[in-house]
Coordinates of C-alpha atoms and ligand atoms in Angstrom, one line a residue:
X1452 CA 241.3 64.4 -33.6
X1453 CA 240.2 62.1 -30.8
X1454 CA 242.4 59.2 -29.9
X1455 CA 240.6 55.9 -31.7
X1456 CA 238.6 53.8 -29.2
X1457 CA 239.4 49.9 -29.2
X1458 CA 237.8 47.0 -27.6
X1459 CA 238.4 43.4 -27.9
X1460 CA 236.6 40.1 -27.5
X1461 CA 239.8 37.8 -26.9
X1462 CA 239.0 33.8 -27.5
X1463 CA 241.2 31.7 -25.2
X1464 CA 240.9 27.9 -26.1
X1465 CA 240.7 26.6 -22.5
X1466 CA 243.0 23.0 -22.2
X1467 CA 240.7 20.8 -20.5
X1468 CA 240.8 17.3 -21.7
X1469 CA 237.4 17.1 -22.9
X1470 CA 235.5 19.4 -25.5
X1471 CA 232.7 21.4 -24.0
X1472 CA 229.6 19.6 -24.0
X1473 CA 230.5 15.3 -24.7
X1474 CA 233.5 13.0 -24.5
X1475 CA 235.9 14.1 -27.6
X1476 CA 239.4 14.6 -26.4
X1477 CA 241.3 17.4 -27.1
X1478 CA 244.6 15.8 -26.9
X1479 CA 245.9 15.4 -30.9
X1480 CA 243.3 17.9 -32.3
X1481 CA 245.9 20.2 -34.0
X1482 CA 247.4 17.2 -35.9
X1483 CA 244.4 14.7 -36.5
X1484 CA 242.6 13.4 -39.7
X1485 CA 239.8 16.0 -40.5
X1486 CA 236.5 15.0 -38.7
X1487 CA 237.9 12.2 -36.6
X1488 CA 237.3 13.5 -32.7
X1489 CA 233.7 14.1 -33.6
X1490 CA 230.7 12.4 -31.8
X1491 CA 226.7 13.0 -32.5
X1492 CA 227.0 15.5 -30.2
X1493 CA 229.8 18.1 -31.3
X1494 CA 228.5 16.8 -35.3
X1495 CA 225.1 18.9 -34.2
X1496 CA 222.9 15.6 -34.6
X1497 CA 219.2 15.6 -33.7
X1498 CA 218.2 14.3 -30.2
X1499 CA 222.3 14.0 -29.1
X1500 CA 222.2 15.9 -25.7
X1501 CA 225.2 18.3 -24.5
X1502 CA 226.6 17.4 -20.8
X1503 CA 228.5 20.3 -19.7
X1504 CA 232.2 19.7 -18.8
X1505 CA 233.0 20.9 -15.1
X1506 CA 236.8 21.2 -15.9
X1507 CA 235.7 24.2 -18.3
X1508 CA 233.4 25.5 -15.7
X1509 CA 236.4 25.7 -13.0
X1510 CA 238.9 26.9 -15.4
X1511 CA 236.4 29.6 -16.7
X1512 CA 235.9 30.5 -12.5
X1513 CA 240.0 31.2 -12.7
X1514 CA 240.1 33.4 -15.2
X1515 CA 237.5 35.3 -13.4
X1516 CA 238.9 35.3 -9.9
X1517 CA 242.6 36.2 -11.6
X1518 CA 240.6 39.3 -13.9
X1519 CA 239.1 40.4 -10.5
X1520 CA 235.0 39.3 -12.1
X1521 CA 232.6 39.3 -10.4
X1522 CA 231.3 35.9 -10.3
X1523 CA 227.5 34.9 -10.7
X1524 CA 225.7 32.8 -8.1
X1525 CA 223.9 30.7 -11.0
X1526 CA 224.6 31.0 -14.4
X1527 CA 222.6 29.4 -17.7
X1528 CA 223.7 28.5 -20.9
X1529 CA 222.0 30.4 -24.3
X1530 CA 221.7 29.7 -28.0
X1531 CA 222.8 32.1 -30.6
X1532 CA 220.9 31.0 -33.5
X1533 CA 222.5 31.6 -37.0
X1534 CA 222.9 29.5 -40.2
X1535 CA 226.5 29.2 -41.3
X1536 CA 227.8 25.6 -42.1
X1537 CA 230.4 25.6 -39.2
X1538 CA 227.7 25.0 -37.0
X1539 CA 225.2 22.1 -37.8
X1540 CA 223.0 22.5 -35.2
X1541 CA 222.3 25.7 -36.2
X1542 CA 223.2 27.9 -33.0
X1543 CA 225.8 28.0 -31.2
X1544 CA 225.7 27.4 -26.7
X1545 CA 226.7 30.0 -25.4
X1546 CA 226.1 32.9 -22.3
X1547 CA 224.5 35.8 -23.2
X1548 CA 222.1 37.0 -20.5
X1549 CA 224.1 35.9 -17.7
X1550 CA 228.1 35.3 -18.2
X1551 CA 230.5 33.7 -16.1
X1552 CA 231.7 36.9 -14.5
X1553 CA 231.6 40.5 -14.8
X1554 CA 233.4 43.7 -14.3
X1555 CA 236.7 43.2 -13.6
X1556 CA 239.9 44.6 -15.2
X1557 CA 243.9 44.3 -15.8
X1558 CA 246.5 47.2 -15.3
X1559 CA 248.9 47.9 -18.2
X1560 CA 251.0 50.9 -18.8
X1561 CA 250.8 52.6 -21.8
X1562 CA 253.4 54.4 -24.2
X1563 CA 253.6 57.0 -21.8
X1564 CA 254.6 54.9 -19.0
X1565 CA 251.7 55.5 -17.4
X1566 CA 249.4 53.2 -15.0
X1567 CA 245.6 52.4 -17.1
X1568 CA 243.0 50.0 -16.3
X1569 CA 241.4 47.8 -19.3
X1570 CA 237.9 47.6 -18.0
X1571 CA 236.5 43.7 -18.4
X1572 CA 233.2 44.1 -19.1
X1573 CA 232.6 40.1 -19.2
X1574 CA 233.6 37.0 -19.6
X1575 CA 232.4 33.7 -20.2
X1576 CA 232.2 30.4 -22.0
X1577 CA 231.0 29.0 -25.3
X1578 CA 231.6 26.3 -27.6
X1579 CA 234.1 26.5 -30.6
X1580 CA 232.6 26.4 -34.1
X1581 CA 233.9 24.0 -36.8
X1582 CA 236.7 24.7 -39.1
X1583 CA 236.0 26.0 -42.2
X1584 CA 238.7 25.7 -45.0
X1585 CA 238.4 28.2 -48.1
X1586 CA 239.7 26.2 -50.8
X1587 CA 241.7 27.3 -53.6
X1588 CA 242.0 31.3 -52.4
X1589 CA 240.6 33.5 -49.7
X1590 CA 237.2 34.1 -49.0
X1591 CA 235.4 35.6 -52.0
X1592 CA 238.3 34.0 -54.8
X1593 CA 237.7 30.4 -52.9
X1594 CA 236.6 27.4 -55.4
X1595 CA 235.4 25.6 -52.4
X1596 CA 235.0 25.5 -48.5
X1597 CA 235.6 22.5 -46.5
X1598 CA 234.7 22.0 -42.8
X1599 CA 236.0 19.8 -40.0
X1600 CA 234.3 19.8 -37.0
X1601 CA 237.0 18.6 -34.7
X1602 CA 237.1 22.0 -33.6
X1603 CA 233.4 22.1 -32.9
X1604 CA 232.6 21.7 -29.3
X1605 CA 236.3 22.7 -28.0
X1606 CA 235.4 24.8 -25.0
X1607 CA 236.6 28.6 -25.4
X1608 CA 236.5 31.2 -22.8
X1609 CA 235.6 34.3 -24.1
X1610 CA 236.6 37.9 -22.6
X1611 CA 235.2 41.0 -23.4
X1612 CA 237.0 44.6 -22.7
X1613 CA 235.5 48.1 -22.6
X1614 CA 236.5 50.1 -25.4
X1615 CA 239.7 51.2 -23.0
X1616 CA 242.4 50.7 -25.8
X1617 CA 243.6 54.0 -27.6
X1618 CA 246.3 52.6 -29.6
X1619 CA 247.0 49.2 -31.4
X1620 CA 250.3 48.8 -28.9
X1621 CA 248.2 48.6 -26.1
X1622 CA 246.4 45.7 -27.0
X1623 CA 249.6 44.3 -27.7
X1624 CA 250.5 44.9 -24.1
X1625 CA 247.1 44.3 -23.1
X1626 CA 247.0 40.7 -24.6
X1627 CA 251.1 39.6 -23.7
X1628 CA 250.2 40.4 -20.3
X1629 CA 247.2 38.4 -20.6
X1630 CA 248.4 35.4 -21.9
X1631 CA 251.1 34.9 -19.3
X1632 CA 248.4 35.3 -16.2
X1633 CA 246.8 32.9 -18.1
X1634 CA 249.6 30.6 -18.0
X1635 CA 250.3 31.3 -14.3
X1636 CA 246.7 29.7 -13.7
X1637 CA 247.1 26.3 -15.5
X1638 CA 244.2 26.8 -18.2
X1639 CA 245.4 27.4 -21.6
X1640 CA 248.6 25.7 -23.3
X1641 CA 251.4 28.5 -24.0
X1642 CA 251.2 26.5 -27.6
X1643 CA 247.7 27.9 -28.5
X1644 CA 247.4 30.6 -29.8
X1645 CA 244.8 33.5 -28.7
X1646 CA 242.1 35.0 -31.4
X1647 CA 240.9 38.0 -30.9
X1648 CA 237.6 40.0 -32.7
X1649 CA 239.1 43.8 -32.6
X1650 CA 236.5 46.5 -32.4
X1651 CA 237.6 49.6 -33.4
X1652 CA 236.3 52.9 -34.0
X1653 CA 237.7 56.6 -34.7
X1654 CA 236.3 60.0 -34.1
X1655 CA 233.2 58.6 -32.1
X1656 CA 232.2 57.1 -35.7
X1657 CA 230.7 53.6 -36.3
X1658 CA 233.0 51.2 -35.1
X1659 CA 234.0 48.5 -37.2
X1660 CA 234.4 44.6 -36.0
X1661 CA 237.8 42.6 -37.2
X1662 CA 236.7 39.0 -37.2
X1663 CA 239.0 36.1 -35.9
X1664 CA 243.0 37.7 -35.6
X1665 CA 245.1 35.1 -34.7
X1666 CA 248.0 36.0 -32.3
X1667 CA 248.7 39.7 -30.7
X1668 CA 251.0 40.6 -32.9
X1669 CA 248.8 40.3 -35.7
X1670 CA 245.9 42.0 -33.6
X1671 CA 248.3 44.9 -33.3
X1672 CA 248.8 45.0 -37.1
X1673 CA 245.1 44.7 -38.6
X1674 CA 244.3 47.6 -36.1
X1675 CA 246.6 49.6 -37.6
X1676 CA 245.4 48.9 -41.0
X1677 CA 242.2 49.9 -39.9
X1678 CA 242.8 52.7 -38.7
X1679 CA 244.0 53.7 -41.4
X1680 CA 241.4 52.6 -43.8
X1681 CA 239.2 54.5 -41.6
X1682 CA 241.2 57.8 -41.5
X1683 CA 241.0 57.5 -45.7
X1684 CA 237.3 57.2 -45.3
X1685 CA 237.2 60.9 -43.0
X1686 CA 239.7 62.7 -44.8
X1687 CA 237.7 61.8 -47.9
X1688 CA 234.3 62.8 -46.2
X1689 CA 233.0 59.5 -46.5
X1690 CA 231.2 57.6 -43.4
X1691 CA 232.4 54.7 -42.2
X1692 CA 230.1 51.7 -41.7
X1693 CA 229.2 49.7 -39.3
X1694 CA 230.5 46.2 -40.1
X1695 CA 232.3 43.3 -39.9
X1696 CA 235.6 42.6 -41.8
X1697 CA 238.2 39.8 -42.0
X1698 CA 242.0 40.4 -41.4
X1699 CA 244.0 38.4 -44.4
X1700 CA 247.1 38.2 -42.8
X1701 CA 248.9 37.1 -46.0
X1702 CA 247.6 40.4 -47.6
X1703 CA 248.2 42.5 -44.9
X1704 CA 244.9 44.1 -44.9
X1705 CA 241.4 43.7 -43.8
X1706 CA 238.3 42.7 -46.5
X1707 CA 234.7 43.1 -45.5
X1708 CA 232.7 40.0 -44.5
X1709 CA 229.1 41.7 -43.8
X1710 CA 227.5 44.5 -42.0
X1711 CA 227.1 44.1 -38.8
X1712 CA 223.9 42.2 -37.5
X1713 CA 223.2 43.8 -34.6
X1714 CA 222.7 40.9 -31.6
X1715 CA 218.7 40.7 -31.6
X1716 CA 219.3 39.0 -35.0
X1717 CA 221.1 35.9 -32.9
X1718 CA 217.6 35.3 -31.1
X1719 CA 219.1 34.0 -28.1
X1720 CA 217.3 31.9 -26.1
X1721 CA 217.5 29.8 -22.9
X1722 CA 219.4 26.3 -23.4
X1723 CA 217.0 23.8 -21.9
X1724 CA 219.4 21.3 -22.8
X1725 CA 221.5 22.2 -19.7
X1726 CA 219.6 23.6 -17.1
X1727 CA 220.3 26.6 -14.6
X1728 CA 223.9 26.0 -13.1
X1729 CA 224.9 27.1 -9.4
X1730 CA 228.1 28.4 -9.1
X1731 CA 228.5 26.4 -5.4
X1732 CA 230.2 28.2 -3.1
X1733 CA 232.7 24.9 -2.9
X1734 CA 233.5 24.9 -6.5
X1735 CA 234.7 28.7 -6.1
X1736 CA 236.7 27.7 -3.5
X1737 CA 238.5 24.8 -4.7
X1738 CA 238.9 27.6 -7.9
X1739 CA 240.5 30.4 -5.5
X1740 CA 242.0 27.8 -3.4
X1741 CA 244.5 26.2 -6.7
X1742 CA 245.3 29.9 -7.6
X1743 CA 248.6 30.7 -7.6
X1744 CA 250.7 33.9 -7.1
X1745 CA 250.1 36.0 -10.1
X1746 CA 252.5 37.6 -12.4
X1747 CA 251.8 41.0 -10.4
X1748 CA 252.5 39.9 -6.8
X1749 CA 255.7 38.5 -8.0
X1750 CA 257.0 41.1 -9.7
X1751 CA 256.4 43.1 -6.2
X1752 CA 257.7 40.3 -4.1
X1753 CA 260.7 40.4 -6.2
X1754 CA 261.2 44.3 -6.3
X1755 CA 260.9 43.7 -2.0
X1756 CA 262.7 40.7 -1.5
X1757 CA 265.5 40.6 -3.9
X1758 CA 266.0 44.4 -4.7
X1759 CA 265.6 43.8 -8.7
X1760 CA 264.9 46.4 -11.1
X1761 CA 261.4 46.2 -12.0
X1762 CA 262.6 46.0 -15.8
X1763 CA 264.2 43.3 -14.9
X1764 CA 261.7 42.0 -12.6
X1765 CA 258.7 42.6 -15.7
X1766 CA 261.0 40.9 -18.0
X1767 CA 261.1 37.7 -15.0
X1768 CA 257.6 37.2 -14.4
X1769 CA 256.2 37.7 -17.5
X1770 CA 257.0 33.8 -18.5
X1771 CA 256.7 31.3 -15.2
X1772 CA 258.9 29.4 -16.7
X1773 CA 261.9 31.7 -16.0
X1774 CA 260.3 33.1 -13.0
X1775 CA 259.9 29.7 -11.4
X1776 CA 264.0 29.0 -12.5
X1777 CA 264.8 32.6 -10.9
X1778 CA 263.1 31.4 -7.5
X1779 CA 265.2 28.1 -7.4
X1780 CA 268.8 30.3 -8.3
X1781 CA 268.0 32.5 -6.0
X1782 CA 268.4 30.8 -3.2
X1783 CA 271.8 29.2 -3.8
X1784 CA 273.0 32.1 -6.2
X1785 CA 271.4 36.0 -4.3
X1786 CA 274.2 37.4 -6.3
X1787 CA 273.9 36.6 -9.6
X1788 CA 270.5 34.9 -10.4
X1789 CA 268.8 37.9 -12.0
X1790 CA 271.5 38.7 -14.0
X1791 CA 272.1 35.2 -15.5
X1792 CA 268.3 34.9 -15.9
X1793 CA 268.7 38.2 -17.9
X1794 CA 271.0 36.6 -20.1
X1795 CA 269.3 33.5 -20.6
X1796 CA 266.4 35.0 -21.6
X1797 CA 268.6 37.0 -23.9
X1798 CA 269.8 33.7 -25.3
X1799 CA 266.6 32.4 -25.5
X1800 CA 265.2 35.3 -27.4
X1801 CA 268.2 35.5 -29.8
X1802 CA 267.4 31.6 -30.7
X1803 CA 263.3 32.1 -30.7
X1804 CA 263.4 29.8 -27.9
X1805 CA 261.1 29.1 -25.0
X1806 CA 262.6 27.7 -21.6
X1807 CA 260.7 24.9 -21.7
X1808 CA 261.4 23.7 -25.0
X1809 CA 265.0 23.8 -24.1
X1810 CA 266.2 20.8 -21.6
X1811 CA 268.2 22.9 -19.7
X1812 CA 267.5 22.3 -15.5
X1813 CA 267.3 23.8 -12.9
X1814 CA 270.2 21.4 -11.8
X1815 CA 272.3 22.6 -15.1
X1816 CA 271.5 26.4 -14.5
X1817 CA 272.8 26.2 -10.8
X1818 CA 275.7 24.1 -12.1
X1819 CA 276.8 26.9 -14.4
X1820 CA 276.4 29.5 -12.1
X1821 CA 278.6 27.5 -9.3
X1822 CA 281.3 26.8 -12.1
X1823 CA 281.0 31.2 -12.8
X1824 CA 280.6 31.8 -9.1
X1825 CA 283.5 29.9 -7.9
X1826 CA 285.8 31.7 -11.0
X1827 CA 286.3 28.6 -12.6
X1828 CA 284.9 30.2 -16.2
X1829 CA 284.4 33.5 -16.9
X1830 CA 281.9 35.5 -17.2
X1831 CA 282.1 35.5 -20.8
X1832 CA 282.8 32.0 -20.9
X1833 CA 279.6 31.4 -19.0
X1834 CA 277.8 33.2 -21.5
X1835 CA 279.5 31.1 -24.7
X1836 CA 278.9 28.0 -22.7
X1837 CA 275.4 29.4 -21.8
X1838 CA 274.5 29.8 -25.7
X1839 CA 275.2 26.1 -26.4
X1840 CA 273.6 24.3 -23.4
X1841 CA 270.2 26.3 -24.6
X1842 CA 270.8 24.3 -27.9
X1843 CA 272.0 20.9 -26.0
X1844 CA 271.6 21.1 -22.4
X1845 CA 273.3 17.4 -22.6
X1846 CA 276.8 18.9 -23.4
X1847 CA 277.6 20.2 -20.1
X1848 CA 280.1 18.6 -18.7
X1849 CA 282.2 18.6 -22.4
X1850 CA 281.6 22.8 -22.6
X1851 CA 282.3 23.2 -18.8
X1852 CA 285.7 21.6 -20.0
X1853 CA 286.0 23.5 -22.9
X1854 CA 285.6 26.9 -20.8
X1855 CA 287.2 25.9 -17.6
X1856 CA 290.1 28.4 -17.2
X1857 CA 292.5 25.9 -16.0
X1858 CA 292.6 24.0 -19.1
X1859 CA 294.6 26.6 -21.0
X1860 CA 297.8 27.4 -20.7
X1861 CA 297.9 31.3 -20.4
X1862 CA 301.1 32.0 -20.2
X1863 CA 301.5 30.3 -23.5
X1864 CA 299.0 32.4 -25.2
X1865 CA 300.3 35.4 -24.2
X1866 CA 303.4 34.8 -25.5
X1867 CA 301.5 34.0 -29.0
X1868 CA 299.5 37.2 -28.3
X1869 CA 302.4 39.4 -28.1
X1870 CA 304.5 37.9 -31.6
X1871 CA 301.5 38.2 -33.6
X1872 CA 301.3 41.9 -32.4
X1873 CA 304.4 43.4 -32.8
X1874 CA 303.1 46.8 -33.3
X1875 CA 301.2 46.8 -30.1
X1876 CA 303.9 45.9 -28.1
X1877 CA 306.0 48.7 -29.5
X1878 CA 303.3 51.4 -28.8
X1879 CA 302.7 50.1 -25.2
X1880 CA 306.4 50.4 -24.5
X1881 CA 306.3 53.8 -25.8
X1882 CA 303.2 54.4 -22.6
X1883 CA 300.4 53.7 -24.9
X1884 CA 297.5 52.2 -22.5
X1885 CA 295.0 51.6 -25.6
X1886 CA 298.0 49.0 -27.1
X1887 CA 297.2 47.1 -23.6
X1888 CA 293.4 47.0 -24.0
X1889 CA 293.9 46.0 -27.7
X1890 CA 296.4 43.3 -26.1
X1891 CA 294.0 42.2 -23.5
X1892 CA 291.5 41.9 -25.9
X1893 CA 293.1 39.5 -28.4
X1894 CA 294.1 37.5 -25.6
X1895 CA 290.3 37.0 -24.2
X1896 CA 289.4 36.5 -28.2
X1897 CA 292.3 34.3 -28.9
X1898 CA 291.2 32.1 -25.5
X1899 CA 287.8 31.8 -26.6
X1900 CA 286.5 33.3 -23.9
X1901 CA 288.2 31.0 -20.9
X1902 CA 290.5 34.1 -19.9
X1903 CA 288.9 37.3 -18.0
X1904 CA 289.7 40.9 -19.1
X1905 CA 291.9 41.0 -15.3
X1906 CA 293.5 37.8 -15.7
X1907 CA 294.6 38.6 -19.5
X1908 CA 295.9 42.1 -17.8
X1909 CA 298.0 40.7 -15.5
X1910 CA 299.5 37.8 -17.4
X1911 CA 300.5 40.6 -20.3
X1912 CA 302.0 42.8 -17.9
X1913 CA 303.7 40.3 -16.1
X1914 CA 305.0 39.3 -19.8
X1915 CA 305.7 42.6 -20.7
X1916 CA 308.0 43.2 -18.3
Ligands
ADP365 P1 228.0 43.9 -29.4 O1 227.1 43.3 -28.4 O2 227.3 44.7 -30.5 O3 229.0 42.9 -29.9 P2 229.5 44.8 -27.2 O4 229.0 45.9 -26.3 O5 229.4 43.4 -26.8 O6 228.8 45.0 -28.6 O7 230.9 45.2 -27.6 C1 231.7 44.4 -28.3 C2 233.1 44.9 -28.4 O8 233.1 46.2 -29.1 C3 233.7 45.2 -27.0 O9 235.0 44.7 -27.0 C4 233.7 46.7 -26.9 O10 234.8 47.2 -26.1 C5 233.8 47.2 -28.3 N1 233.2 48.5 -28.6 C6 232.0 49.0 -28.1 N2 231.8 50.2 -28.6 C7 232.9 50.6 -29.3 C8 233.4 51.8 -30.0 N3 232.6 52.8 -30.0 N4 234.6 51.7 -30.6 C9 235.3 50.7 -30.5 N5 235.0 49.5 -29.9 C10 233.8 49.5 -29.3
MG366 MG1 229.7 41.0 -28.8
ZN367 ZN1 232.0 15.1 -29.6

């Protein structure tokens, strides 16, 4: 059997403050009343004119630049003609004939470690249909559809990849990797989510289209469903179609929507709405000019400059966030920023936390790090205290009290230690080195944490006698 062959059309909803083509903010637009950021324009009226928004233009130029496109010298805008009720006007604007940017690409590795390119074939911009809402069940079993057009008009970015993908995990990999370059350049909110279309196809057969997958995770799991759907077909020596099917997550599988209309049936045609739009050298410029350093050069800068494992240094640049942090410790803390930042993000992980939805500092961090650094907590302390502040950053002067070492009286607890342990003591006295690490441990257990393994050894010792 060949290996399946897997392309995808990712949607990235880019966060200017506009929609694409009139006034309507996007600010609110998860949360609002149905239909109330809507205007003749984005509502499809007759004789309302679109006026496209340059913010979507520059952001789209990013994406391009950062996915190594090739960028056009003028671009126009097309419209995909089709009759569906989430878009009144009856076609959608998008590119077509000339997009944004073309052939580029993005490294990953795959299962086998190794290095592969994901071909872009293009990418470019379009508006967002309205929201349709299938009342009452999915799809075919809905009593009713609804639509709210707040969406309609909210400017999308749309990128297209070869078929380079041979396994669903890829695409996982692909997309993770993806969204945090997209992150790096300021043009999506970490909140959105991306939608994919996932194309997929086995055995050089027909390859089948999965509509509108919201998040990679889920992209990951309707290929696999498919894949397997389309495995049944061959091993029952029946074709598989071309067509387009709907992933219902709740179900868990995919449901066809409708063969596949091939893309003469769109009968694009120029806009002439918007007319033919020069890509000035100066707006490319001011694009490659607010680019920052991308995930990639930092994870090399890091491997050069600070001697990090590139695990560790993946796991670092992969959300700015922490990567931005790391930069800051590093400077006061060479020695132990990349660990800490591998616990926090540890801690983070554990709580399905974010950095930034945490208020813990930069100032809090270093703070921490100075109070471990200086052997006033202990590691493990550090890492109990650590586990809070991710909770309540606020706490920190009441946990850096709790864990401080010299608010305990050791001694004390070591004598406690040894009565409660009376058969430990008698074994160590007999030359038994385990009854001391079973001692040392109950001591760093019994002190929450404010005692070190070494300091617990040499207070028990000393005890011992
Ligand atoms: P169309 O214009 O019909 O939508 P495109 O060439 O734009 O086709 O490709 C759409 C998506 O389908 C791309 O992501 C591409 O990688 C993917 N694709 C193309 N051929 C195949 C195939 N044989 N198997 C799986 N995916 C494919
Ligand atoms: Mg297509
Ligand atoms: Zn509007």
């Amino acid at each position: 059997m060949v290996e399946p062959k897997i392309g995808l059309e990712v949607h990235v909803q880019l966060n200017t403050s506009t929609k694409l083509f009139c006034p309507c903010p996007l600010a609110g637009l998860a949360a609002a009343e149905p239909n109330s950021l809507t205007c003749p324009t984005c509502l499809g009226h007759p004789g309302s004119k679109p006026v496209l928004n340059r913010m979507a233009v520059e952001k789209g130029i990013r994406i391009a630049l950062a996915l190594g496109c090739a960028l056009q010298e003028s671009m126009y805008f097309s419209r995909k003609t089709y009759f569906y009720p989430d878009m009144s006007k009856n076609f959608q604007i998008t590119q077509y004939e000339i997009p944004l940017g073309k052939d580029g690409g993005l490294e990953i590795t795959d299962a086998q470690g190794r290095k592969k390119t994901i071909r872009i074939t293009r990418i470019h911009i379009e508006e967002d249909p309205a929201k349709l809402v299938h009342a009452g069940g999915h799809l075919e079993s809905a009593t009713h559809v609804l639509a709210d057009y707040n969406r309609s008009g909210v400017p999308l970015c749309e990128i297209v990849t070869a078929p380079d993908f041979q396994t669903p995990k890829e695409t996982r990999v692909f997309l993770q990797k993806l969204r945090s370059i997209l992150d790096y350049i300021g043009v999506f909110d970490v909140g959105a989510a991306i939608k994919a279309d996932a194309n997929v196809s086995i055995d050089g057969g027909s390859r089948v289209e999965i509509k509108n997958v919201t998040g990679f995770v889920e992209v990951e799991k309707a290929l696999a469903d498919e894949i397997m759907r389309q495995k049944w077909l061959a091993d029952d020596g029946k074709p598989v179609e071309r067509e387009t099917r709907a992933w219902v997550a709740e179900k868990r599988t995919t449901l066809p929507l409708r063969k596949k209309e091939s893309e003469e049936d769109y009968g694009y045609i120029f806009e002439p709405d918007l007319t033919r739009i020069n890509l000035a050298v100066a707006l490319v410029n001011k694009a490659a000019k607010g680019m920052p350093e991308l995930p990639h050069q930092k994870f090399e800068r890091y491997r050069r400059e600070y001697g990090i494992n590139s695990e560790l240094a993946a796991s670092i640049v992969t959300d700015l966030d922490v990567a931005l942090l790391f930069e800051q410790l590093v400077r006061s803390q060479p020695k132990l920023a990349a660990s800490w930042i591998n616990i926090l993000k540890k801690t983070l992980y554990f709580n399905g936390l974010e950095l930034r939805q945490t208020k813990l500092s930069v100032d809090t961090f270093s703070k921490l790090l100075e109070l471990v650094g200086k052997g006033r907590v202990t590691s493990r302390g550090g890492e109990l205290m650590l586990r809070e502040l991710v909770l309540d950053a606020s706490r920190f002067d009441e946990l850096a009290a709790k864990y401080s070492k010299s608010e305990i009286d050791i001694g004390k607890l070591a004598e406690e230690v040894l009565k409660d342990n009376k058969k430990a003591v008698a074994d160590y006295k007999t030359g038994s080195r385990k009854a001391l690490q079973f001692l040392v441990g109950e001591l760093v257990k019994k002190s929450g944490g404010r005692v070190d393994a070494r300091s617990a050894s040499k207070e028990l010792e000393k005890e011992l006698g």
